[in-house]
Amino acid sequence: MPQTKPIVDIVNVVASATVDQKIDLVAITKEFPDVEYHPEQFPGLVFRLKSPKTATLIFSSGKMVCTGSKSEEAAINAVNTVVQRLRKGKIKIKKNAEITIQNIVASVSLGGKVHLEKAARSLPRSMYEPEQFPGLIHRMLDPRSVVLIFASGKLVCTGTKKEAEVYRAVHNLHTLLEEKKLMEYE
C-alpha cells in the first residue's frame, strides 16, 4: 500500500551570527568553566546549551556558528540564549546578534523503495556511482538543495536555508519519482 506523504525529520540547522564586536574568549572561559576552549587546536570556543541542545562556536571576531538545533526557531533561540548568558556573566555584548540560517539537514522516509539505476538515468543533475557511495546524489535547482537518495527509500536533504524549502524539495522529488515510476511500494 503506497504511502501518501514522505516523513520528514529535520536533524540539524546551522546558523551563523555576529555581534559586530571583538569578544574576549579567555574572559568567557573564566566566567563559564564548562565551555571548551583550546586555542592551540582551534581558534573558537564551544558554548553548549542543554535546551535547545546545541553547540555554538564563538570566535574572538564576534562571529558565531550554532549547530545541532532541530528548527530555524530553535537555532535563533539558541544564539540569543548564548548572548543573554554572556551578558549575565558580565561579558559586554553591545548589540543583539544578527542571525542567518546557513543550512538545514533533513532525514526523510518515502515509505517505498527507489530504483536507483533508473533514477540515475532519468533524473537530471544526478550522480550515481555505487562502487564509491551507495546513494544517488541529486542536485535540485528549485529549491536549491542536494538530496542523497538511497534504494531503501530514505533521503538526506541538505543545502536549504528555510524549513519550507526542505518540504518543497522533498515534495517535488517525491512527485518526480512517482511520475517517472521510480518508486516501488510493498
Short mmCIF file of the C-alpha atoms (twelve columns), coordinates in Angstrom:
data_MODEL
# 
_entry.id   MODEL 
# 
loop_
_atom_site.group_PDB 
_atom_site.id 
_atom_site.type_symbol 
_atom_site.label_atom_id 
_atom_site.label_alt_id 
_atom_site.label_comp_id 
_atom_site.label_asym_id 
_atom_site.label_seq_id 
_atom_site.Cartn_x 
_atom_site.Cartn_y 
_atom_site.Cartn_z 
_atom_site.pdbx_PDB_model_num 
ATOM 1   C CA . MET A 1   0.000  0.000  0.000   1 
ATOM 2   C CA . PRO A 2   1.618  3.272  -1.127  1 
ATOM 3   C CA . GLN A 3   2.491  5.845  1.480   1 
ATOM 4   C CA . THR A 4   0.909  9.152  0.527   1 
ATOM 5   C CA . LYS A 5   3.266  11.568 2.227   1 
ATOM 6   C CA . PRO A 6   7.011  11.404 2.964   1 
ATOM 7   C CA . ILE A 7   8.042  11.590 6.627   1 
ATOM 8   C CA . VAL A 8   10.481 14.486 7.115   1 
ATOM 9   C CA . ASP A 9   12.686 14.823 10.196  1 
ATOM 10  C CA . ILE A 10  14.843 17.955 10.455  1 
ATOM 11  C CA . VAL A 11  18.041 16.759 12.142  1 
ATOM 12  C CA . ASN A 12  20.320 19.819 12.092  1 
ATOM 13  C CA . VAL A 13  20.045 23.545 11.477  1 
ATOM 14  C CA . VAL A 14  23.256 25.550 11.115  1 
ATOM 15  C CA . ALA A 15  23.065 29.284 11.823  1 
ATOM 16  C CA . SER A 16  25.792 31.907 11.643  1 
ATOM 17  C CA . ALA A 17  25.655 35.065 13.727  1 
ATOM 18  C CA . THR A 18  27.650 38.154 14.543  1 
ATOM 19  C CA . VAL A 19  27.534 40.667 17.397  1 
ATOM 20  C CA . ASP A 20  29.772 43.020 15.394  1 
ATOM 21  C CA . GLN A 21  32.470 43.456 18.063  1 
ATOM 22  C CA . LYS A 22  35.559 41.713 19.429  1 
ATOM 23  C CA . ILE A 23  34.949 39.183 22.206  1 
ATOM 24  C CA . ASP A 24  37.450 38.159 24.898  1 
ATOM 25  C CA . LEU A 25  37.304 34.356 24.804  1 
ATOM 26  C CA . VAL A 26  39.585 33.956 27.833  1 
ATOM 27  C CA . ALA A 27  37.169 36.071 29.913  1 
ATOM 28  C CA . ILE A 28  34.342 33.734 28.856  1 
ATOM 29  C CA . THR A 29  36.330 30.660 29.999  1 
ATOM 30  C CA . LYS A 30  36.847 32.282 33.426  1 
ATOM 31  C CA . GLU A 31  33.149 33.075 33.814  1 
ATOM 32  C CA . PHE A 32  31.857 29.809 32.266  1 
ATOM 33  C CA . PRO A 33  34.156 26.929 33.293  1 
ATOM 34  C CA . ASP A 34  32.160 24.349 31.296  1 
ATOM 35  C CA . VAL A 35  32.926 25.901 27.884  1 
ATOM 36  C CA . GLU A 36  35.553 24.228 25.705  1 
ATOM 37  C CA . TYR A 37  38.451 26.381 24.559  1 
ATOM 38  C CA . HIS A 38  41.733 25.011 23.219  1 
ATOM 39  C CA . PRO A 39  43.224 27.858 21.131  1 
ATOM 40  C CA . GLU A 40  46.246 25.752 20.153  1 
ATOM 41  C CA . GLN A 41  43.866 23.316 18.375  1 
ATOM 42  C CA . PHE A 42  41.016 25.584 17.219  1 
ATOM 43  C CA . PRO A 43  40.520 29.373 17.365  1 
ATOM 44  C CA . GLY A 44  36.922 29.195 18.575  1 
ATOM 45  C CA . LEU A 45  35.285 28.471 21.893  1 
ATOM 46  C CA . VAL A 46  32.435 25.915 22.196  1 
ATOM 47  C CA . PHE A 47  29.439 27.051 24.266  1 
ATOM 48  C CA . ARG A 48  26.941 24.198 24.707  1 
ATOM 49  C CA . LEU A 49  23.297 24.555 25.709  1 
ATOM 50  C CA . LYS A 50  21.127 21.754 27.079  1 
ATOM 51  C CA . SER A 51  17.911 23.340 25.785  1 
ATOM 52  C CA . PRO A 52  17.772 23.643 22.869  1 
ATOM 53  C CA . LYS A 53  20.574 21.034 22.669  1 
ATOM 54  C CA . THR A 54  23.113 22.955 20.594  1 
ATOM 55  C CA . ALA A 55  26.782 23.845 20.338  1 
ATOM 56  C CA . THR A 56  27.689 27.433 19.477  1 
ATOM 57  C CA . LEU A 57  31.204 28.217 18.306  1 
ATOM 58  C CA . ILE A 58  32.231 31.701 19.402  1 
ATOM 59  C CA . PHE A 59  35.196 33.452 17.778  1 
ATOM 60  C CA . SER A 60  37.109 36.480 19.074  1 
ATOM 61  C CA . SER A 61  35.902 38.413 15.977  1 
ATOM 62  C CA . GLY A 62  32.370 38.329 17.409  1 
ATOM 63  C CA . LYS A 63  31.216 35.762 14.863  1 
ATOM 64  C CA . MET A 64  29.349 32.633 15.953  1 
ATOM 65  C CA . VAL A 65  28.179 29.371 14.393  1 
ATOM 66  C CA . CYS A 66  25.374 27.414 16.043  1 
ATOM 67  C CA . THR A 67  24.768 23.741 15.188  1 
ATOM 68  C CA . GLY A 68  22.536 20.980 16.447  1 
ATOM 69  C CA . SER A 69  19.105 22.574 16.640  1 
ATOM 70  C CA . LYS A 70  16.087 20.890 15.067  1 
ATOM 71  C CA . SER A 71  14.370 24.026 13.698  1 
ATOM 72  C CA . GLU A 72  15.092 27.564 12.479  1 
ATOM 73  C CA . GLU A 73  13.328 28.932 15.565  1 
ATOM 74  C CA . ALA A 74  15.425 26.785 17.939  1 
ATOM 75  C CA . ALA A 75  18.661 27.911 16.234  1 
ATOM 76  C CA . ILE A 76  17.702 31.577 16.637  1 
ATOM 77  C CA . ASN A 77  16.668 30.981 20.265  1 
ATOM 78  C CA . ALA A 78  19.966 29.199 20.964  1 
ATOM 79  C CA . VAL A 79  22.103 32.080 19.664  1 
ATOM 80  C CA . ASN A 80  20.006 34.627 21.582  1 
ATOM 81  C CA . THR A 81  20.266 32.497 24.746  1 
ATOM 82  C CA . VAL A 82  24.067 32.323 24.407  1 
ATOM 83  C CA . VAL A 83  24.257 36.127 24.033  1 
ATOM 84  C CA . GLN A 84  21.965 36.602 27.095  1 
ATOM 85  C CA . ARG A 85  24.076 34.226 29.184  1 
ATOM 86  C CA . LEU A 86  27.278 36.010 28.154  1 
ATOM 87  C CA . ARG A 87  25.735 39.331 29.228  1 
ATOM 88  C CA . LYS A 88  24.598 37.843 32.566  1 
ATOM 89  C CA . GLY A 89  28.174 36.605 33.021  1 
ATOM 90  C CA . LYS A 90  29.432 40.212 32.723  1 
ATOM 91  C CA . ILE A 91  30.742 39.753 29.152  1 
ATOM 92  C CA . LYS A 92  29.972 43.064 27.456  1 
ATOM 93  C CA . ILE A 93  27.963 42.486 24.280  1 
ATOM 94  C CA . LYS A 94  26.630 45.786 22.940  1 
ATOM 95  C CA . LYS A 95  24.368 44.642 20.085  1 
ATOM 96  C CA . ASN A 96  21.956 41.771 19.645  1 
ATOM 97  C CA . ALA A 97  23.207 39.022 17.333  1 
ATOM 98  C CA . GLU A 98  22.442 39.218 13.619  1 
ATOM 99  C CA . ILE A 99  21.500 35.640 12.775  1 
ATOM 100 C CA . THR A 100 21.411 33.918 9.374   1 
ATOM 101 C CA . ILE A 101 20.343 30.324 8.719   1 
ATOM 102 C CA . GLN A 102 23.084 28.747 6.577   1 
ATOM 103 C CA . ASN A 103 21.968 25.144 6.122   1 
ATOM 104 C CA . ILE A 104 19.200 22.743 7.076   1 
ATOM 105 C CA . VAL A 105 19.699 18.974 7.013   1 
ATOM 106 C CA . ALA A 106 16.704 16.630 6.999   1 
ATOM 107 C CA . SER A 107 16.315 12.879 7.068   1 
ATOM 108 C CA . VAL A 108 13.332 11.631 5.058   1 
ATOM 109 C CA . SER A 109 11.478 8.357  4.599   1 
ATOM 110 C CA . LEU A 110 9.483  7.912  1.384   1 
ATOM 111 C CA . GLY A 111 7.861  4.643  2.519   1 
ATOM 112 C CA . GLY A 112 8.912  2.628  -0.513  1 
ATOM 113 C CA . LYS A 113 11.974 1.503  -2.454  1 
ATOM 114 C CA . VAL A 114 13.657 3.621  -5.136  1 
ATOM 115 C CA . HIS A 115 15.123 2.158  -8.358  1 
ATOM 116 C CA . LEU A 116 18.469 3.982  -8.257  1 
ATOM 117 C CA . GLU A 117 19.800 2.766  -11.637 1 
ATOM 118 C CA . LYS A 118 16.668 4.006  -13.441 1 
ATOM 119 C CA . ALA A 119 16.639 7.202  -11.358 1 
ATOM 120 C CA . ALA A 120 20.265 7.929  -12.291 1 
ATOM 121 C CA . ARG A 121 19.323 7.720  -15.974 1 
ATOM 122 C CA . SER A 122 16.163 9.812  -15.757 1 
ATOM 123 C CA . LEU A 123 16.834 12.485 -13.109 1 
ATOM 124 C CA . PRO A 124 18.818 15.490 -14.372 1 
ATOM 125 C CA . ARG A 125 21.873 16.665 -12.351 1 
ATOM 126 C CA . SER A 126 22.255 13.268 -10.699 1 
ATOM 127 C CA . MET A 127 25.311 11.194 -9.969  1 
ATOM 128 C CA . TYR A 128 25.288 7.517  -9.027  1 
ATOM 129 C CA . GLU A 129 28.463 5.516  -8.571  1 
ATOM 130 C CA . PRO A 130 27.538 2.583  -6.295  1 
ATOM 131 C CA . GLU A 131 31.177 1.400  -6.042  1 
ATOM 132 C CA . GLN A 132 32.033 4.688  -4.322  1 
ATOM 133 C CA . PHE A 133 28.811 5.598  -2.469  1 
ATOM 134 C CA . PRO A 134 25.551 3.625  -2.089  1 
ATOM 135 C CA . GLY A 135 23.282 6.616  -2.712  1 
ATOM 136 C CA . LEU A 136 22.346 8.692  -5.726  1 
ATOM 137 C CA . ILE A 137 23.349 12.350 -5.409  1 
ATOM 138 C CA . HIS A 138 20.703 14.614 -6.913  1 
ATOM 139 C CA . ARG A 139 21.221 18.377 -7.199  1 
ATOM 140 C CA . MET A 140 17.972 20.333 -7.303  1 
ATOM 141 C CA . LEU A 141 17.782 23.839 -8.708  1 
ATOM 142 C CA . ASP A 142 14.447 24.859 -7.158  1 
ATOM 143 C CA . PRO A 143 14.654 24.900 -4.238  1 
ATOM 144 C CA . ARG A 144 18.444 24.854 -4.387  1 
ATOM 145 C CA . SER A 145 19.466 21.716 -2.482  1 
ATOM 146 C CA . VAL A 146 21.283 18.407 -2.651  1 
ATOM 147 C CA . VAL A 147 19.372 15.216 -1.954  1 
ATOM 148 C CA . LEU A 148 21.031 11.875 -1.266  1 
ATOM 149 C CA . ILE A 149 18.635 9.143  -2.385  1 
ATOM 150 C CA . PHE A 150 19.038 5.574  -1.142  1 
ATOM 151 C CA . ALA A 151 17.459 2.393  -2.534  1 
ATOM 152 C CA . SER A 152 15.652 1.890  0.803   1 
ATOM 153 C CA . GLY A 153 13.556 4.997  0.117   1 
ATOM 154 C CA . LYS A 154 15.460 7.040  2.669   1 
ATOM 155 C CA . LEU A 155 16.713 10.502 1.693   1 
ATOM 156 C CA . VAL A 156 19.012 13.104 3.171   1 
ATOM 157 C CA . CYS A 157 18.170 16.635 2.060   1 
ATOM 158 C CA . THR A 158 20.736 19.370 2.638   1 
ATOM 159 C CA . GLY A 159 21.580 22.861 1.451   1 
ATOM 160 C CA . THR A 160 18.269 24.604 2.067   1 
ATOM 161 C CA . LYS A 161 18.030 27.721 4.226   1 
ATOM 162 C CA . LYS A 162 14.344 27.545 5.196   1 
ATOM 163 C CA . GLU A 163 12.265 24.683 6.574   1 
ATOM 164 C CA . ALA A 164 9.611  25.326 3.903   1 
ATOM 165 C CA . GLU A 165 12.289 24.708 1.230   1 
ATOM 166 C CA . VAL A 166 13.045 21.281 2.744   1 
ATOM 167 C CA . TYR A 167 9.386  20.267 2.461   1 
ATOM 168 C CA . ARG A 168 9.130  21.685 -1.079  1 
ATOM 169 C CA . ALA A 169 12.308 19.858 -2.211  1 
ATOM 170 C CA . VAL A 170 11.051 16.562 -0.759  1 
ATOM 171 C CA . HIS A 171 7.570  17.030 -2.255  1 
ATOM 172 C CA . ASN A 172 8.980  17.912 -5.699  1 
ATOM 173 C CA . LEU A 173 11.371 14.958 -5.697  1 
ATOM 174 C CA . HIS A 174 8.738  12.508 -4.430  1 
ATOM 175 C CA . THR A 175 6.320  13.686 -7.145  1 
ATOM 176 C CA . LEU A 176 9.036  13.286 -9.793  1 
ATOM 177 C CA . LEU A 177 9.946  9.769  -8.597  1 
ATOM 178 C CA . GLU A 178 6.254  8.774  -8.668  1 
ATOM 179 C CA . GLU A 179 5.661  10.280 -12.141 1 
ATOM 180 C CA . LYS A 180 8.707  8.510  -13.590 1 
ATOM 181 C CA . LYS A 181 7.663  5.268  -11.844 1 
ATOM 182 C CA . LEU A 182 10.917 5.011  -9.933  1 
ATOM 183 C CA . MET A 183 9.219  4.024  -6.652  1 
ATOM 184 C CA . GLU A 184 8.090  0.591  -5.572  1 
ATOM 185 C CA . TYR A 185 5.777  0.018  -2.601  1 
ATOM 186 C CA . GLU A 186 5.244  -3.229 -0.719  1 
# 
